[in-house]
CSV table of C-alpha atoms (C1' of nucleotides) in Angstrom, one decimal:
chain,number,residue,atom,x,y,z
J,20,UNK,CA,-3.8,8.5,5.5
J,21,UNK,CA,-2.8,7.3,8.9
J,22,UNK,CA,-4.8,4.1,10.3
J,23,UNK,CA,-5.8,6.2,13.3
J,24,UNK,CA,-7.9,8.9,11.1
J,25,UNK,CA,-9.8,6.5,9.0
J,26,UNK,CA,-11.0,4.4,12.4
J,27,UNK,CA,-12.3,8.1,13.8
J,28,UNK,CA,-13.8,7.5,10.1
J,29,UNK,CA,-15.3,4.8,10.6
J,30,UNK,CA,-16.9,5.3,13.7
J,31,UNK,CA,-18.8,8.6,12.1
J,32,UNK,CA,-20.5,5.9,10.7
J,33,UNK,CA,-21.4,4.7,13.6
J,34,UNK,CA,-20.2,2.9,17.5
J,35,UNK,CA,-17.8,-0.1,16.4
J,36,UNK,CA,-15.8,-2.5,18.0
J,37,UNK,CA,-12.3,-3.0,16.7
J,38,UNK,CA,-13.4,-6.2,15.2
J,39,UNK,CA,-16.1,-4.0,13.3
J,40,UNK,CA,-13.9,-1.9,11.8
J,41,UNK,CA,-12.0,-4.7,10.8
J,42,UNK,CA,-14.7,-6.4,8.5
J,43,UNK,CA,-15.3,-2.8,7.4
J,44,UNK,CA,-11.7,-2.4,6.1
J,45,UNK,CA,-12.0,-6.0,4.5
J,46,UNK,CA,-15.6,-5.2,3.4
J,47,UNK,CA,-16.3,-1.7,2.3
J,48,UNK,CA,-13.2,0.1,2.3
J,49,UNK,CA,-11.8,-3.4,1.0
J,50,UNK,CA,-11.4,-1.8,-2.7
J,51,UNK,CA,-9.4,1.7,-1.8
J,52,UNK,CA,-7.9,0.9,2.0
J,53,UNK,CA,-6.7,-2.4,4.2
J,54,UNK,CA,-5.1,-2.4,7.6
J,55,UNK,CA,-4.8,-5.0,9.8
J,56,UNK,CA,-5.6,-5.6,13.9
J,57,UNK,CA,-1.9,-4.7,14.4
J,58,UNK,CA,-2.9,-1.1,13.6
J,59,UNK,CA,-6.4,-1.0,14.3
J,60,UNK,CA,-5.8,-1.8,18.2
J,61,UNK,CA,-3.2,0.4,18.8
J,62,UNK,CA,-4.9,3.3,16.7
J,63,UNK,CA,-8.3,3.1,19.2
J,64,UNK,CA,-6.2,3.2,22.3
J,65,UNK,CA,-4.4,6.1,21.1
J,66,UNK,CA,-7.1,8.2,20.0
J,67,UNK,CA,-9.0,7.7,23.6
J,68,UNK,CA,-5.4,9.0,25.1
J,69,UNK,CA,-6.6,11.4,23.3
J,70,UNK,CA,-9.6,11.9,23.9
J,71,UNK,CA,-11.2,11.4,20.3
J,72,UNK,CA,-13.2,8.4,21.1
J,73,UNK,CA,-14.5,6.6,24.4
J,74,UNK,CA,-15.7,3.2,25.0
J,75,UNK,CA,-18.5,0.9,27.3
J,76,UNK,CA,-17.6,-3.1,27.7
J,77,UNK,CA,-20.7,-5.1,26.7
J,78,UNK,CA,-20.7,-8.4,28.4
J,79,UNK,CA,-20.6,-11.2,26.5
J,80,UNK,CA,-23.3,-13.7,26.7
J,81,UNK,CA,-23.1,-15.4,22.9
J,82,UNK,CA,-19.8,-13.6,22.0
J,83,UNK,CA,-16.5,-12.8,24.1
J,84,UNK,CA,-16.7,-8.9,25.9
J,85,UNK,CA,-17.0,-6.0,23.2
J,86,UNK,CA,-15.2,-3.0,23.8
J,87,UNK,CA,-17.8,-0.8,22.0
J,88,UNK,CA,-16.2,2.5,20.5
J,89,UNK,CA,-18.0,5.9,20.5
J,90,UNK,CA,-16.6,9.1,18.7
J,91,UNK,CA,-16.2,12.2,21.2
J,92,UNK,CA,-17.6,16.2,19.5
J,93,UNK,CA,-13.2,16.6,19.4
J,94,UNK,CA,-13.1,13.2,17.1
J,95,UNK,CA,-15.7,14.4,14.7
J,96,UNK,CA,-14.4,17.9,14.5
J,97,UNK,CA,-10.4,16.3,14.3
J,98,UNK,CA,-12.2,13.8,11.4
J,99,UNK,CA,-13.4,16.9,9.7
J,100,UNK,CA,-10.3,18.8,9.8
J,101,UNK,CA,-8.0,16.1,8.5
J,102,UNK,CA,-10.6,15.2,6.3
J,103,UNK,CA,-10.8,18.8,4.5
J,104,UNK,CA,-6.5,19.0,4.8
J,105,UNK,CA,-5.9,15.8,3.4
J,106,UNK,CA,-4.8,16.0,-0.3
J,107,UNK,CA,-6.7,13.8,-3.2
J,108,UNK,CA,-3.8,11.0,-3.6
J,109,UNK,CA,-3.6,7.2,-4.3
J,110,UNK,CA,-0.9,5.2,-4.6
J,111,UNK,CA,-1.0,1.2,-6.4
J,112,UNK,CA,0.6,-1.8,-4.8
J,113,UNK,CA,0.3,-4.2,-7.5
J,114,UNK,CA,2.5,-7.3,-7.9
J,115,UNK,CA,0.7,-8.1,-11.2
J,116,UNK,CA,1.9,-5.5,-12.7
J,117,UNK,CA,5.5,-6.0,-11.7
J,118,UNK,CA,5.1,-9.8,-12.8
J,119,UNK,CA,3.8,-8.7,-16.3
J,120,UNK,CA,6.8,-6.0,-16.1
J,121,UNK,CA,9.4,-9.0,-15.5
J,122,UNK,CA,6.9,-11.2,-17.9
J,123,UNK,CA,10.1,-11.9,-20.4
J,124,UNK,CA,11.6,-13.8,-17.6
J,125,UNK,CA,8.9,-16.3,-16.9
J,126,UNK,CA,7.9,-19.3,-19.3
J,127,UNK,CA,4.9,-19.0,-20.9
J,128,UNK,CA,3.1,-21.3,-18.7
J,129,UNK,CA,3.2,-19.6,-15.3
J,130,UNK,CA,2.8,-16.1,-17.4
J,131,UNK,CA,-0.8,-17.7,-18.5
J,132,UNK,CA,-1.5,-19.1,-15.3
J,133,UNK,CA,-0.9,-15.2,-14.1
J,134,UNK,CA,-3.0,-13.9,-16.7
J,135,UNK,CA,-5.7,-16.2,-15.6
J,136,UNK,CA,-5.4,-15.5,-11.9
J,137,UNK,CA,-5.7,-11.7,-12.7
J,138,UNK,CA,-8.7,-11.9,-14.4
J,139,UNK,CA,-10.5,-14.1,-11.6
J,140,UNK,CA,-9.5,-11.2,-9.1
J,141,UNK,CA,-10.9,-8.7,-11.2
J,142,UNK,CA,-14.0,-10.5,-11.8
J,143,UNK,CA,-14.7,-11.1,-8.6
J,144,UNK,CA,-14.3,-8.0,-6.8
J,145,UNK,CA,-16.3,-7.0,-9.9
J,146,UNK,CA,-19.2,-9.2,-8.9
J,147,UNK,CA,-18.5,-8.5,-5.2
J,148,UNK,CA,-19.1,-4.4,-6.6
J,149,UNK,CA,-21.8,-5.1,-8.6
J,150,UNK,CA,-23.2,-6.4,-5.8
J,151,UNK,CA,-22.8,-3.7,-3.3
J,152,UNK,CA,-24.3,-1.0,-5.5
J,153,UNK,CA,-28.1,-3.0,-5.4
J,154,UNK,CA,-28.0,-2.1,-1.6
J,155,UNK,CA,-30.1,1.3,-1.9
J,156,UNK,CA,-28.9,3.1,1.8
J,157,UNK,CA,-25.9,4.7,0.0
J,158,UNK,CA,-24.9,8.1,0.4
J,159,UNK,CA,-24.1,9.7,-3.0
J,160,UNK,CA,-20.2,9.9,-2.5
J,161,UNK,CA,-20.6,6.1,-1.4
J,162,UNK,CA,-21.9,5.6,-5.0
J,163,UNK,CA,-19.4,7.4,-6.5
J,164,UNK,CA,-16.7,5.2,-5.1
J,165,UNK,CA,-18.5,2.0,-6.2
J,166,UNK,CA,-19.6,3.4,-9.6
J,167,UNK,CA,-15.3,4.2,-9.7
J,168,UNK,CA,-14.1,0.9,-8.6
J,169,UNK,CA,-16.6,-0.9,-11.4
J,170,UNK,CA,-15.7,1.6,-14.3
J,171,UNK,CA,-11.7,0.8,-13.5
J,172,UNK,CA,-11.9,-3.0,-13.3
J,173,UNK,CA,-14.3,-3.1,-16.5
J,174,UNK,CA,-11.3,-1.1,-18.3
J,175,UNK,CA,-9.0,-3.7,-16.5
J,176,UNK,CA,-10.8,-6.6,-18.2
J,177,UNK,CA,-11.5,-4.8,-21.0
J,178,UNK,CA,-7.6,-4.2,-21.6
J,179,UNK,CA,-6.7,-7.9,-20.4
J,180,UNK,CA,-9.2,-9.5,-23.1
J,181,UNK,CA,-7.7,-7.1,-25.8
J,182,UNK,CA,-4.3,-7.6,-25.3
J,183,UNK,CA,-4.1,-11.2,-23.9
J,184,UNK,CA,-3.4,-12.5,-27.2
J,185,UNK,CA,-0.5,-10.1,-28.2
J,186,UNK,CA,1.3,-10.5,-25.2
J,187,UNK,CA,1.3,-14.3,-26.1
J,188,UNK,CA,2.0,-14.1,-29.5
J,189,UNK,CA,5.2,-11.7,-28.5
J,190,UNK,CA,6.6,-14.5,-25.5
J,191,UNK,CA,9.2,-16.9,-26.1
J,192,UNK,CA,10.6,-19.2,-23.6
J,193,UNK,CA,14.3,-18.6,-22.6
J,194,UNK,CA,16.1,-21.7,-23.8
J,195,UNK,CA,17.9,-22.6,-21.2
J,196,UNK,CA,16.6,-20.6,-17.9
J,197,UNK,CA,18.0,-21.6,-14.4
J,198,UNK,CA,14.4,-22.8,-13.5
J,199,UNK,CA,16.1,-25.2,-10.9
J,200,UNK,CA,18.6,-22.9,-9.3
J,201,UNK,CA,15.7,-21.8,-7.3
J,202,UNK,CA,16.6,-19.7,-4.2
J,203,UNK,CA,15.3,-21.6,-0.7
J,204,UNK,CA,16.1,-18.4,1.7
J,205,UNK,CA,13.6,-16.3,0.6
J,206,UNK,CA,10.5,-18.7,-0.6
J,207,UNK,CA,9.5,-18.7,3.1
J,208,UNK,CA,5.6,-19.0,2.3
J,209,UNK,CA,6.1,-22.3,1.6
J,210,UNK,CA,5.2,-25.4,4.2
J,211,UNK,CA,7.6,-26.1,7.2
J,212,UNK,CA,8.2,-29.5,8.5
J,213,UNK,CA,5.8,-30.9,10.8
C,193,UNK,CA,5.7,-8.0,-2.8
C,194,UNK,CA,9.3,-7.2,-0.7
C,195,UNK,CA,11.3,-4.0,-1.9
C,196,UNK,CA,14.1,-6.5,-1.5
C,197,UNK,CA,12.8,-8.6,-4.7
C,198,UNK,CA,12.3,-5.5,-6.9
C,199,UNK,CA,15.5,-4.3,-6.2
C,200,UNK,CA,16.9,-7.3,-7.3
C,201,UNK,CA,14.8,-7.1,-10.1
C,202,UNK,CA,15.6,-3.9,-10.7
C,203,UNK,CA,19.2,-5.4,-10.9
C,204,UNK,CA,18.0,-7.9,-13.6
C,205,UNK,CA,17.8,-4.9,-15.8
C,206,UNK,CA,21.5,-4.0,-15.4
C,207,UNK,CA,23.4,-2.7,-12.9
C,208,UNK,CA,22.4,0.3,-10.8
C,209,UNK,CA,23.5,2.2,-7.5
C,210,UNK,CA,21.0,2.9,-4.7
C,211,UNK,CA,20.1,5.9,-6.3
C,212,UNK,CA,19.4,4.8,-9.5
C,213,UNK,CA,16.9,2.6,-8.0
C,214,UNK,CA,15.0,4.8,-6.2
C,215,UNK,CA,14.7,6.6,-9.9
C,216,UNK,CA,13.2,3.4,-11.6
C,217,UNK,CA,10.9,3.5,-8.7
C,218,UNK,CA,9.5,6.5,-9.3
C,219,UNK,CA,9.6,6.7,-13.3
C,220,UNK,CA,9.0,3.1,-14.6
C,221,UNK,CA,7.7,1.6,-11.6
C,222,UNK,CA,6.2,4.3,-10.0
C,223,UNK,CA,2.6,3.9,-11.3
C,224,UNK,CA,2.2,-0.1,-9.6
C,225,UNK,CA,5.1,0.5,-6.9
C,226,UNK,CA,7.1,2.5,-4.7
C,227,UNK,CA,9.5,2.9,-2.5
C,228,UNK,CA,11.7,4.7,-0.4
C,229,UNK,CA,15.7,5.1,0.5
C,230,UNK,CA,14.8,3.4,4.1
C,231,UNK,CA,14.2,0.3,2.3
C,232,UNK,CA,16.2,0.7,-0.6
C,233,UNK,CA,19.8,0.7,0.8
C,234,UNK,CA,19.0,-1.5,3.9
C,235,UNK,CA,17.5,-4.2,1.1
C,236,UNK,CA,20.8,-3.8,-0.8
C,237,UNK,CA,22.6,-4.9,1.9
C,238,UNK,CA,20.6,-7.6,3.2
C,239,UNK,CA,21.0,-8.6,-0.7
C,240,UNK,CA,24.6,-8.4,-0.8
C,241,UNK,CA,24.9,-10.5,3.2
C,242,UNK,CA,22.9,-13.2,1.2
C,243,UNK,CA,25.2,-13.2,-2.0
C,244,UNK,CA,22.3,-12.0,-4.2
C,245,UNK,CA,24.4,-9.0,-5.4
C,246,UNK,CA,28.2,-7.7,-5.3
C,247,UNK,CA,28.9,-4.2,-5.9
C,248,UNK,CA,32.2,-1.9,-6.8
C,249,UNK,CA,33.1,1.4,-5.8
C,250,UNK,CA,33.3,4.3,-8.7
C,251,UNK,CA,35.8,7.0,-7.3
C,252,UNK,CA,33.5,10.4,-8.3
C,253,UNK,CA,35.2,13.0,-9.8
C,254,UNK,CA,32.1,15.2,-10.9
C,255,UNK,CA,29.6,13.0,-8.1
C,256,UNK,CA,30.0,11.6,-4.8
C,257,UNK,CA,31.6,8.0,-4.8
C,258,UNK,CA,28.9,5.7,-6.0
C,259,UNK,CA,28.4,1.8,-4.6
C,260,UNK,CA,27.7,0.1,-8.4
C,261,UNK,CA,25.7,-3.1,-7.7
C,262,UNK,CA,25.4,-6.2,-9.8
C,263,UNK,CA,23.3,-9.3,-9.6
C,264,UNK,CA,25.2,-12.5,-9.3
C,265,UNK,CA,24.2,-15.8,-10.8
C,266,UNK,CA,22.5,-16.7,-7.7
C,267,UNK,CA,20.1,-13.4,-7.1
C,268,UNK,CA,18.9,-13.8,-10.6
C,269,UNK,CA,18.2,-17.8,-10.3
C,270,UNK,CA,16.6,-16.5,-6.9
C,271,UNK,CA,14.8,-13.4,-8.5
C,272,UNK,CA,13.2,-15.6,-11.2
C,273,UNK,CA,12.1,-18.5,-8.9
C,274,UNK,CA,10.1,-16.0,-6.3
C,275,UNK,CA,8.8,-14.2,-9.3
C,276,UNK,CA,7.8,-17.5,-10.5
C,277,UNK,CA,5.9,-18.2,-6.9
C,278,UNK,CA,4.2,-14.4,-6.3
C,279,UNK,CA,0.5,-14.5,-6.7
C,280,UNK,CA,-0.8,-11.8,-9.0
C,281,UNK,CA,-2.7,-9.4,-6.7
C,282,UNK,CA,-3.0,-5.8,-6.4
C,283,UNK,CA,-3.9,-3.8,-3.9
C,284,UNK,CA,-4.8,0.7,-3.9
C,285,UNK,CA,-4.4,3.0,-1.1
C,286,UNK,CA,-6.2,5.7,-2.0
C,287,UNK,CA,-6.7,8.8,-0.3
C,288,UNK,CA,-9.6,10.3,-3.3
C,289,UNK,CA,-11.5,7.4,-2.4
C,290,UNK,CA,-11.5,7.4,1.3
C,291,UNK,CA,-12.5,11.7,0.6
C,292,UNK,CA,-15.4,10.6,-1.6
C,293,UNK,CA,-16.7,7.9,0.7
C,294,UNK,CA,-17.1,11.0,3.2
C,295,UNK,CA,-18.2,13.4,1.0
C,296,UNK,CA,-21.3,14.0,2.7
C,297,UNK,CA,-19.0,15.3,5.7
C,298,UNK,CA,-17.2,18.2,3.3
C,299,UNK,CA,-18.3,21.4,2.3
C,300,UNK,CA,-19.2,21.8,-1.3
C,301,UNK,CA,-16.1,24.2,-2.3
C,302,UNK,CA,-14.2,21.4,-0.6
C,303,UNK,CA,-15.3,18.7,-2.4
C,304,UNK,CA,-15.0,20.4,-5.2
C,305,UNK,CA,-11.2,21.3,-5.0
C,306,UNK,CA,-10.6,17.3,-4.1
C,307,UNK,CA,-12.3,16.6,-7.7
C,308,UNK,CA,-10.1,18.8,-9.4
C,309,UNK,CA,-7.5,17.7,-7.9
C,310,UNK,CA,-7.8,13.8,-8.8
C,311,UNK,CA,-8.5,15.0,-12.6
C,312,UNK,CA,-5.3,17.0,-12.2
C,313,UNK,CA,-3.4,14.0,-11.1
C,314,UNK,CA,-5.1,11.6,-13.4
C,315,UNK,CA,-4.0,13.8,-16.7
C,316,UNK,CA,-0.8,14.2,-15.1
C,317,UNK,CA,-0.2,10.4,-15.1
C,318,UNK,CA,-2.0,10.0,-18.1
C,319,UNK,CA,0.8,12.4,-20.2
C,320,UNK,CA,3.6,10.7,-18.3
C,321,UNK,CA,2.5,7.4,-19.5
C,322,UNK,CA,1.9,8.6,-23.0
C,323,UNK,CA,5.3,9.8,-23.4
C,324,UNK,CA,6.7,6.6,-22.0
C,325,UNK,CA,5.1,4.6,-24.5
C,326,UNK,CA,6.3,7.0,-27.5
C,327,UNK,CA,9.9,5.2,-26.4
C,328,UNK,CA,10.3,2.0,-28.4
C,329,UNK,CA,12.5,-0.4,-27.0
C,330,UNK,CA,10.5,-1.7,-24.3
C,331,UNK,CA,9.4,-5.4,-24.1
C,332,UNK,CA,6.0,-6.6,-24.8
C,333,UNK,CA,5.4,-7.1,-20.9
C,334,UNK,CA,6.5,-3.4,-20.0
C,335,UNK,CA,4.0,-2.1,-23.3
C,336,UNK,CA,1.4,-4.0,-21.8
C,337,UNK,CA,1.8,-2.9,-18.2
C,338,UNK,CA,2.2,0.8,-19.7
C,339,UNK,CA,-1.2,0.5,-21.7
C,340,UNK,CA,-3.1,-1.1,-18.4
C,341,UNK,CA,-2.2,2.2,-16.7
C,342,UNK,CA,-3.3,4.1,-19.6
C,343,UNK,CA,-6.8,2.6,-19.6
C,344,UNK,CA,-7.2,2.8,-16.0
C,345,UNK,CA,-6.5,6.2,-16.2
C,346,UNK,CA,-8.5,7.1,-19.5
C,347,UNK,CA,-11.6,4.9,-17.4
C,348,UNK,CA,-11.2,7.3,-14.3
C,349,UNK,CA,-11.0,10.3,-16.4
C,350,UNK,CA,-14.4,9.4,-18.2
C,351,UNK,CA,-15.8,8.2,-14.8
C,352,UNK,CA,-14.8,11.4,-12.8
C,353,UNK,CA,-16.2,13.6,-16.3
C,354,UNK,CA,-19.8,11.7,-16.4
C,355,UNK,CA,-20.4,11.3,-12.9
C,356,UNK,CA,-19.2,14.7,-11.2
C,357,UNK,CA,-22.2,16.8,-11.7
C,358,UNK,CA,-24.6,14.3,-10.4
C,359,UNK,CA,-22.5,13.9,-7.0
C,360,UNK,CA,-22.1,17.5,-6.6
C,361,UNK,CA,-26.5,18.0,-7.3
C,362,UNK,CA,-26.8,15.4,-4.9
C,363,UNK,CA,-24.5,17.1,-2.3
C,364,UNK,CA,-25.8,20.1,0.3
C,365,UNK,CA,-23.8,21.9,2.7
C,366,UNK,CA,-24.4,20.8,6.9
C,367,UNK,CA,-25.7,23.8,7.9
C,368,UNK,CA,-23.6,24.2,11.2
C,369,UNK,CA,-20.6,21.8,11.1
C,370,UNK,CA,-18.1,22.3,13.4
C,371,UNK,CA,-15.6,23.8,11.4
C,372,UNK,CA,-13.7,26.0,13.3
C,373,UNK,CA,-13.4,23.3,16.3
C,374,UNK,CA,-10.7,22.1,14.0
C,375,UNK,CA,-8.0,19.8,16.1
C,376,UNK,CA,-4.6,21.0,16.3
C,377,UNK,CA,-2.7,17.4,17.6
C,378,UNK,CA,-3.1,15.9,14.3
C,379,UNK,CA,-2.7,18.8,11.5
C,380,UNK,CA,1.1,18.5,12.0
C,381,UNK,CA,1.5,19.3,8.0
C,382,UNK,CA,1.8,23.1,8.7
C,383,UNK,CA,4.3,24.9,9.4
C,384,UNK,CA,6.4,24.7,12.4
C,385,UNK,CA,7.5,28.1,13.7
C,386,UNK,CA,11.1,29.3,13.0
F,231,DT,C1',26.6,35.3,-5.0
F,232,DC,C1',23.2,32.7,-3.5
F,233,DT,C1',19.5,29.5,-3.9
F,234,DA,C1',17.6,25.6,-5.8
F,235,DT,C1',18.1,21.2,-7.7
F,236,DA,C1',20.6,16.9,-8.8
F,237,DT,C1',23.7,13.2,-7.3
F,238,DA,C1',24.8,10.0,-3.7
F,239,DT,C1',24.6,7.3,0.9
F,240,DA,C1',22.9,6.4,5.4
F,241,DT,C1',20.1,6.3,9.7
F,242,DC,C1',16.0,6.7,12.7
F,243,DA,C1',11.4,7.2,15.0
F,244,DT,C1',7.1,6.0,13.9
F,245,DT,C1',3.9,3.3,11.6
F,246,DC,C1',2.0,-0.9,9.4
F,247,DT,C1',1.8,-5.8,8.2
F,248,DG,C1',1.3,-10.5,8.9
F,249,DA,C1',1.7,-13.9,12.3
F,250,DT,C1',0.6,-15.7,16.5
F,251,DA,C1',-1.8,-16.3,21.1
F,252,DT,C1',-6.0,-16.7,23.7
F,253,DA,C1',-11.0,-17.8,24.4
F,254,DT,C1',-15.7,-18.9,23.3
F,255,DG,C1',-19.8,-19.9,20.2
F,256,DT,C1',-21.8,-21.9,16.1
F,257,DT,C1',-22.3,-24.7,12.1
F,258,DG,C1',-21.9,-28.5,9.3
F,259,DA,C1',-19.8,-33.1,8.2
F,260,DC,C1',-19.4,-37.9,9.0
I,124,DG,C1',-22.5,-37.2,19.0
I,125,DT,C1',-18.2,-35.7,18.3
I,126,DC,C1',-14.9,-33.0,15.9
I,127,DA,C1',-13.1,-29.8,12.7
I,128,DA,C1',-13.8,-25.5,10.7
I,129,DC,C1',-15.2,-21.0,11.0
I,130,DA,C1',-16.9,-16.6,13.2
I,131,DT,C1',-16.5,-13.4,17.1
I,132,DA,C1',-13.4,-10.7,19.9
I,133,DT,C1',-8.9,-8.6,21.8
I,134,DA,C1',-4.0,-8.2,22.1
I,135,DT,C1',1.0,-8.3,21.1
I,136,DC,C1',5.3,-8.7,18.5
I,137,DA,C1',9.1,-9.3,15.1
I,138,DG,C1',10.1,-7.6,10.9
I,139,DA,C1',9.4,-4.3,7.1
I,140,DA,C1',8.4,0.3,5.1
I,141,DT,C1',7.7,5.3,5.3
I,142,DG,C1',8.9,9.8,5.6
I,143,DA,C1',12.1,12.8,7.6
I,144,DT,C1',16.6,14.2,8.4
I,145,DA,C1',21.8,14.5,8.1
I,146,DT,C1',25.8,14.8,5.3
I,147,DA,C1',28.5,16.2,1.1
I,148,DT,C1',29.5,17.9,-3.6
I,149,DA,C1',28.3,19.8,-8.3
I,150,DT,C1',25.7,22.4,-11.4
I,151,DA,C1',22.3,25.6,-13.2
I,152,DG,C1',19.9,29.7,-13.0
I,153,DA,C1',18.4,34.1,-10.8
DNA sequence: TCTATATATATCATTCTGATATATGTTGAC
DNA sequence: GTCAACATATATCAGAATGATATATATAGA
């Protein structure tokens, strides 16, 4: 589902700035959708070419001007349409699982320390789940969603404390891996000279 | 993660054309990764500028000539060593989710197609991974990403079967949505006229 | 015979990410 | 009291990925 249709989403909810819908991706929809300003911007100006949604500028007085969005009657309808057309699909981007995939290849110290990081993501977007479903101003199909995203990562740390152990137990380190062949080229996330 | 690295990853497992690729991603890999031809053959020469890979020409007799590729000593010290530096994370684009978070805005019939739907595709993935892990010679990290999907998917199942009736109780038709206003710019799925 | 599917490579417009630039207000540290 | 870090707010851009399309041949089935 394009960018574009889930900001027409999200201002169903309610009039947004970009920056709104932002902290709503990373927020709400954090758990089933991200997109980032480079998409968000560009997705509001085209659906007012459209027509789908205007906007009013609020002057700053504590805060920098807010372009504040508003869905047109066409945007709702267009949301609905798409809505009711799209089909039931998801997709997983998950470099875990292609580390544990590749997990004969890496000693058995980084594999633990990958382990470990996995189950502090779980738990805390557990926690961070747990903690959305006390709010009470939830619509039912909000719930379901939550009530989803806390069964899966249960059976995600469920599976990880089960099978933890074996995984282990079944590791060897390669005798003699290049470990200091390393490639520079591509580890670009690492510091530049200042 | 880059589609670069998992083709040179993919490499790692022995050599493969472009096409062969493209079929790990969407049997092995498929359920935490995919990706398509526009990335695939671009990364594989990208990897072959950078002397990550090599690759031969098979004459086809009974197929069109196929580009063979093979990871040098380099791309697999360089594989390993960004492997080695990716933080485990995961991330889901879901479209089910994004329908459920708005199901107050679908008709009932609607909504209830949607749920069928995700239990179809749930099973679906569910048998695939079952017969994948009748196959024996995989490594303990491949068993252990197999069975992660399996519980996921056993979790949604149970989810979807437990909780289903109490969204669609709590769910009631809008009396007068807009639904024939539907908006024509964006529905581009159909079909064109020919 | 004719269609559909599988093998195989390649390109392209559109879309999305992740980084960066620009400004201002607030909060907390020292 | 100053200074860094963070939050609010908008916008753009290079690079990467998607999904579609083009091209060609072989096989299987209707």
């Amino acid at each position: 589902m394009r960018v574009k249709t889930l900001c027409l989403g999200a201002l169903c909810l309610g009039d947004a700035t970009g920056y709104d819908i932002k902290k709503l991706f990373e927020n709400a929809f954090n758990h089933f959708h991200g997109a980032s300003f480079g998409s968000i911007y560009p997705s509001l100006k085209k659906l007012e070419e459209q027509g789908h949604v205007s906007h009013r500028v609020e002057a700053g007085e504590k805060h920098p001007d807010r372009k504040l969005f508003h869905v047109t009657d066409e945007g709702r309808a267009c949301f609905l349409s798409e809505l009711a057309g799209t089909p039931a699909s998801e997709q997983l981007r998950s470099e875990s699982m292609v580390l544990l995939f590749f997990a004969h290849l890496l000693p058995t110290e980084i594999l633990q320390q990958k382990l470990a990081e996995m189950e502090t993501h779980y738990s805390e977007e557990l926690n961070y789940l747990e903690s959305l479903s006390e709010c009470s101003n939830h619509t039912s199909g909000i719930d379901f969603t939550i009530g989803m995203g806390k069964s899966v990562l249960r059976a995600k740390l469920d599976y990880l404390h089960n099978h933890r152990k074996t995984l282990l137990a079944s590791h060897r380190d390669l005798p003699d891996s290049p470990w200091n062949a390393g490639c520079e080229q591509n580890n670009q996330q690492a510091e530049s000279s200042s």
